[in-house]
CSV table of C-alpha atoms in Angstrom, one decimal:
chain,number,residue,atom,x,y,z
T,23,MET,CA,22.1,166.9,-112.2
T,24,ALA,CA,24.9,167.1,-109.6
T,25,ASP,CA,27.3,164.2,-109.7
T,26,GLY,CA,26.6,163.3,-106.0
T,27,ILE,CA,22.9,163.1,-106.6
T,28,ALA,CA,23.1,161.4,-110.0
T,29,ARG,CA,24.7,158.3,-108.5
T,30,TYR,CA,21.5,157.7,-106.5
T,31,VAL,CA,18.7,158.7,-108.9
T,32,GLY,CA,17.3,155.7,-110.9
T,33,ARG,CA,19.7,153.2,-109.2
T,34,SER,CA,19.4,150.7,-106.5
T,35,VAL,CA,21.3,151.9,-103.4
T,36,PRO,CA,23.0,149.2,-101.4
T,37,ARG,CA,21.9,149.4,-97.7
T,38,VAL,CA,24.6,149.0,-95.1
T,39,GLU,CA,22.6,149.4,-91.9
T,40,ASP,CA,20.1,146.6,-92.2
T,41,GLU,CA,22.0,143.8,-90.4
T,42,ARG,CA,22.7,145.7,-87.2
T,43,PHE,CA,19.0,146.8,-87.0
T,44,LEU,CA,17.7,143.3,-87.7
T,45,ARG,CA,20.0,141.9,-85.0
T,46,GLY,CA,18.8,144.5,-82.4
T,47,HIS,CA,22.0,146.5,-82.4
T,48,GLY,CA,20.6,149.6,-84.1
T,49,ARG,CA,20.9,152.9,-82.5
T,50,TYR,CA,18.4,155.7,-82.9
T,51,VAL,CA,18.8,159.4,-82.0
T,52,ASP,CA,16.3,158.8,-79.2
T,53,ASP,CA,18.7,156.2,-77.7
T,54,ILE,CA,21.4,158.8,-77.2
T,55,ASP,CA,21.7,160.1,-73.7
T,56,LEU,CA,24.8,162.1,-73.0
T,57,PRO,CA,25.7,164.1,-69.9
T,58,GLY,CA,24.5,167.7,-70.2
T,59,GLN,CA,22.5,166.8,-73.3
T,60,LEU,CA,19.7,169.2,-74.2
T,61,HIS,CA,16.6,168.5,-76.3
T,62,GLY,CA,14.7,170.5,-78.8
T,63,ALA,CA,11.1,170.8,-80.0
T,64,PHE,CA,9.5,172.7,-82.8
T,65,LEU,CA,6.3,174.7,-82.7
T,66,ARG,CA,4.5,173.9,-85.9
T,67,SER,CA,1.7,175.5,-87.9
T,68,VAL,CA,-1.8,174.2,-87.3
T,69,HIS,CA,-2.9,175.9,-90.6
T,70,ALA,CA,-2.4,175.0,-94.2
T,71,ASN,CA,-2.2,178.6,-95.2
T,72,ALA,CA,-2.2,181.6,-93.0
T,73,ARG,CA,-0.5,185.0,-92.4
T,74,ILE,CA,1.3,185.2,-89.0
T,75,ARG,CA,0.2,188.4,-87.3
T,76,SER,CA,2.4,187.9,-84.3
T,77,ILE,CA,4.4,185.4,-82.3
T,78,ASP,CA,4.7,185.7,-78.5
T,79,ALA,CA,7.3,183.4,-77.1
T,80,SER,CA,7.7,185.2,-73.8
T,81,ALA,CA,5.9,182.5,-71.7
T,82,ALA,CA,8.1,179.8,-73.3
T,83,ARG,CA,11.3,181.7,-72.5
T,84,GLN,CA,10.3,181.8,-68.8
T,85,ALA,CA,9.3,178.1,-68.6
T,86,PRO,CA,11.3,175.8,-66.3
T,87,GLY,CA,14.3,174.1,-67.9
T,88,VAL,CA,14.2,176.2,-71.1
T,89,ARG,CA,17.6,177.2,-72.4
T,90,LEU,CA,16.7,178.9,-75.7
T,91,VAL,CA,13.7,179.8,-77.7
T,92,LEU,CA,14.1,180.9,-81.4
T,93,THR,CA,11.7,182.4,-83.8
T,94,GLY,CA,12.4,183.4,-87.4
T,95,SER,CA,13.0,187.0,-86.3
T,96,ASP,CA,15.6,185.8,-83.8
T,97,LEU,CA,17.6,184.2,-86.6
T,98,GLY,CA,17.9,187.4,-88.5
T,99,ALA,CA,19.8,187.0,-91.8
T,100,LEU,CA,20.2,183.3,-91.1
T,101,ASN,CA,16.5,182.9,-91.7
T,102,ALA,CA,16.9,183.0,-95.4
T,103,PRO,CA,15.2,180.6,-97.9
T,104,LEU,CA,16.8,177.3,-98.0
T,105,PRO,CA,18.7,176.4,-101.2
T,106,PRO,CA,16.8,174.2,-103.8
T,107,PHE,CA,17.6,170.5,-103.5
T,108,VAL,CA,18.3,170.3,-107.2
T,109,PRO,CA,18.2,173.5,-109.3
T,110,ASP,CA,16.0,172.9,-112.3
T,111,ALA,CA,15.7,175.2,-115.3
T,112,ASN,CA,12.0,174.0,-115.7
T,113,MET,CA,11.1,175.8,-112.5
T,114,ALA,CA,9.5,179.1,-113.5
T,115,ASN,CA,8.7,180.0,-109.9
T,116,PRO,CA,11.1,178.1,-107.7
T,117,ARG,CA,10.5,178.6,-104.0
T,118,THR,CA,12.0,177.1,-100.9
T,119,GLN,CA,10.9,177.5,-97.3
T,120,LEU,CA,12.5,179.5,-94.5
T,121,PRO,CA,14.1,177.6,-91.6
T,122,LEU,CA,11.4,179.2,-89.3
T,123,ALA,CA,8.3,180.8,-90.8
T,124,THR,CA,7.9,184.5,-90.0
T,125,ASP,CA,5.1,186.2,-91.9
T,126,ARG,CA,3.3,183.3,-93.5
T,127,VAL,CA,2.8,179.5,-93.2
T,128,ARG,CA,2.0,177.5,-96.3
T,129,TYR,CA,1.4,174.0,-94.9
T,130,VAL,CA,0.3,172.3,-91.7
T,131,GLY,CA,3.4,171.4,-89.8
T,132,GLU,CA,5.6,174.2,-91.0
T,133,ALA,CA,8.1,175.1,-88.3
T,134,ILE,CA,7.5,178.5,-86.6
T,135,ALA,CA,9.7,178.3,-83.5
T,136,PHE,CA,12.3,176.1,-81.9
T,137,VAL,CA,12.7,175.5,-78.2
T,138,VAL,CA,15.8,174.0,-76.5
T,139,ALA,CA,15.3,172.7,-72.9
T,140,ASP,CA,16.8,170.3,-70.4
T,141,ASP,CA,14.6,167.4,-71.5
T,142,ARG,CA,12.2,166.6,-74.3
T,143,TYR,CA,9.0,167.1,-72.3
T,144,LEU,CA,10.0,170.5,-71.0
T,145,ALA,CA,10.9,171.5,-74.6
T,146,GLU,CA,7.5,170.3,-75.9
T,147,ASP,CA,5.6,171.9,-73.0
T,148,ALA,CA,7.4,175.2,-73.6
T,149,ALA,CA,6.7,175.1,-77.4
T,150,ALA,CA,3.0,174.7,-76.5
T,151,LEU,CA,3.2,178.0,-74.6
T,152,ILE,CA,4.1,180.0,-77.7
T,153,GLU,CA,1.2,182.1,-78.9
T,154,VAL,CA,0.8,182.6,-82.6
T,155,ASP,CA,-1.9,185.0,-83.9
T,156,TYR,CA,-2.9,183.7,-87.3
T,157,GLU,CA,-5.0,185.1,-90.1
T,158,PRO,CA,-6.2,182.0,-91.8
T,159,LEU,CA,-6.2,182.1,-95.7
T,160,ASP,CA,-7.9,179.8,-98.2
T,161,ALA,CA,-5.8,176.7,-98.5
T,162,VAL,CA,-4.9,174.9,-101.7
T,163,VAL,CA,-6.3,171.4,-101.1
T,164,ASP,CA,-7.4,170.1,-104.5
T,165,LEU,CA,-5.1,169.6,-107.5
T,166,ALA,CA,-8.1,170.1,-109.8
T,167,THR,CA,-8.6,173.7,-108.6
T,168,ALA,CA,-5.1,174.6,-107.5
T,169,THR,CA,-4.5,176.8,-110.6
T,170,ASP,CA,-7.8,178.6,-110.7
T,171,GLY,CA,-9.4,178.2,-107.3
T,172,PRO,CA,-9.2,180.0,-104.0
T,173,GLY,CA,-5.9,180.1,-102.2
T,174,ARG,CA,-2.4,181.1,-103.2
T,175,VAL,CA,0.6,179.3,-101.9
T,176,HIS,CA,2.8,182.3,-102.8
T,177,ASP,CA,1.2,185.7,-103.4
T,178,ASP,CA,3.4,186.4,-106.4
T,179,VAL,CA,2.6,183.2,-108.2
T,180,ALA,CA,-1.0,183.7,-109.4
T,181,ASP,CA,-1.6,180.2,-110.8
T,182,ASN,CA,0.3,178.2,-108.1
T,183,VAL,CA,2.5,176.6,-110.7
T,184,ALA,CA,6.1,176.3,-109.7
T,185,GLY,CA,7.2,174.8,-113.0
T,186,ASP,CA,6.3,172.7,-116.0
T,187,VAL,CA,8.4,169.6,-116.5
T,188,HIS,CA,8.0,167.3,-119.5
T,189,ASP,CA,10.0,164.1,-119.4
T,190,VAL,CA,10.1,161.2,-121.8
T,191,THR,CA,12.1,158.1,-121.1
T,192,GLY,CA,12.6,155.5,-123.8
T,193,ASP,CA,10.0,155.2,-126.6
T,194,PRO,CA,6.6,155.2,-124.9
T,195,ASP,CA,4.7,155.5,-128.3
T,196,SER,CA,6.1,152.1,-129.5
T,197,VAL,CA,5.4,150.5,-126.1
T,198,PHE,CA,1.8,151.6,-126.1
T,199,ALA,CA,1.4,150.6,-129.8
């Protein structure tokens, strides 16, 4: 495990922000209001598993106050799978998501497009204008049938198993005895 992560895993992490929040001096992203500040909103998948046939963002690009609309195809080579949080040799089929889905969504809420506009409401309204043509697929919704039931999270992983991790800490046999 990477040294930076190892210092947090399995240990109590001292919190430094509590006092200011408890005294009402906390600051959240939503509290920031700078001159010329723009706001963003994601269009997210409404399906747990679906192919994306097409994405039409033309209406969103023409909406009032919209400065930028990005889809996965707009990102080009930057829309590459994200790196794994912690590489693990036990992962036979490691997969990470794209910043913006292009051909397939694999869970409800997966980001498909990103809109930047003059304010939050214009960004959200424009995101709602983006039309996505989905081909819904069987979703994996039950752990008991995930390996042999309908639905594949990734087409090239027939049993939906990313990896097989066995971990023993201490001496559980003597504890149970």
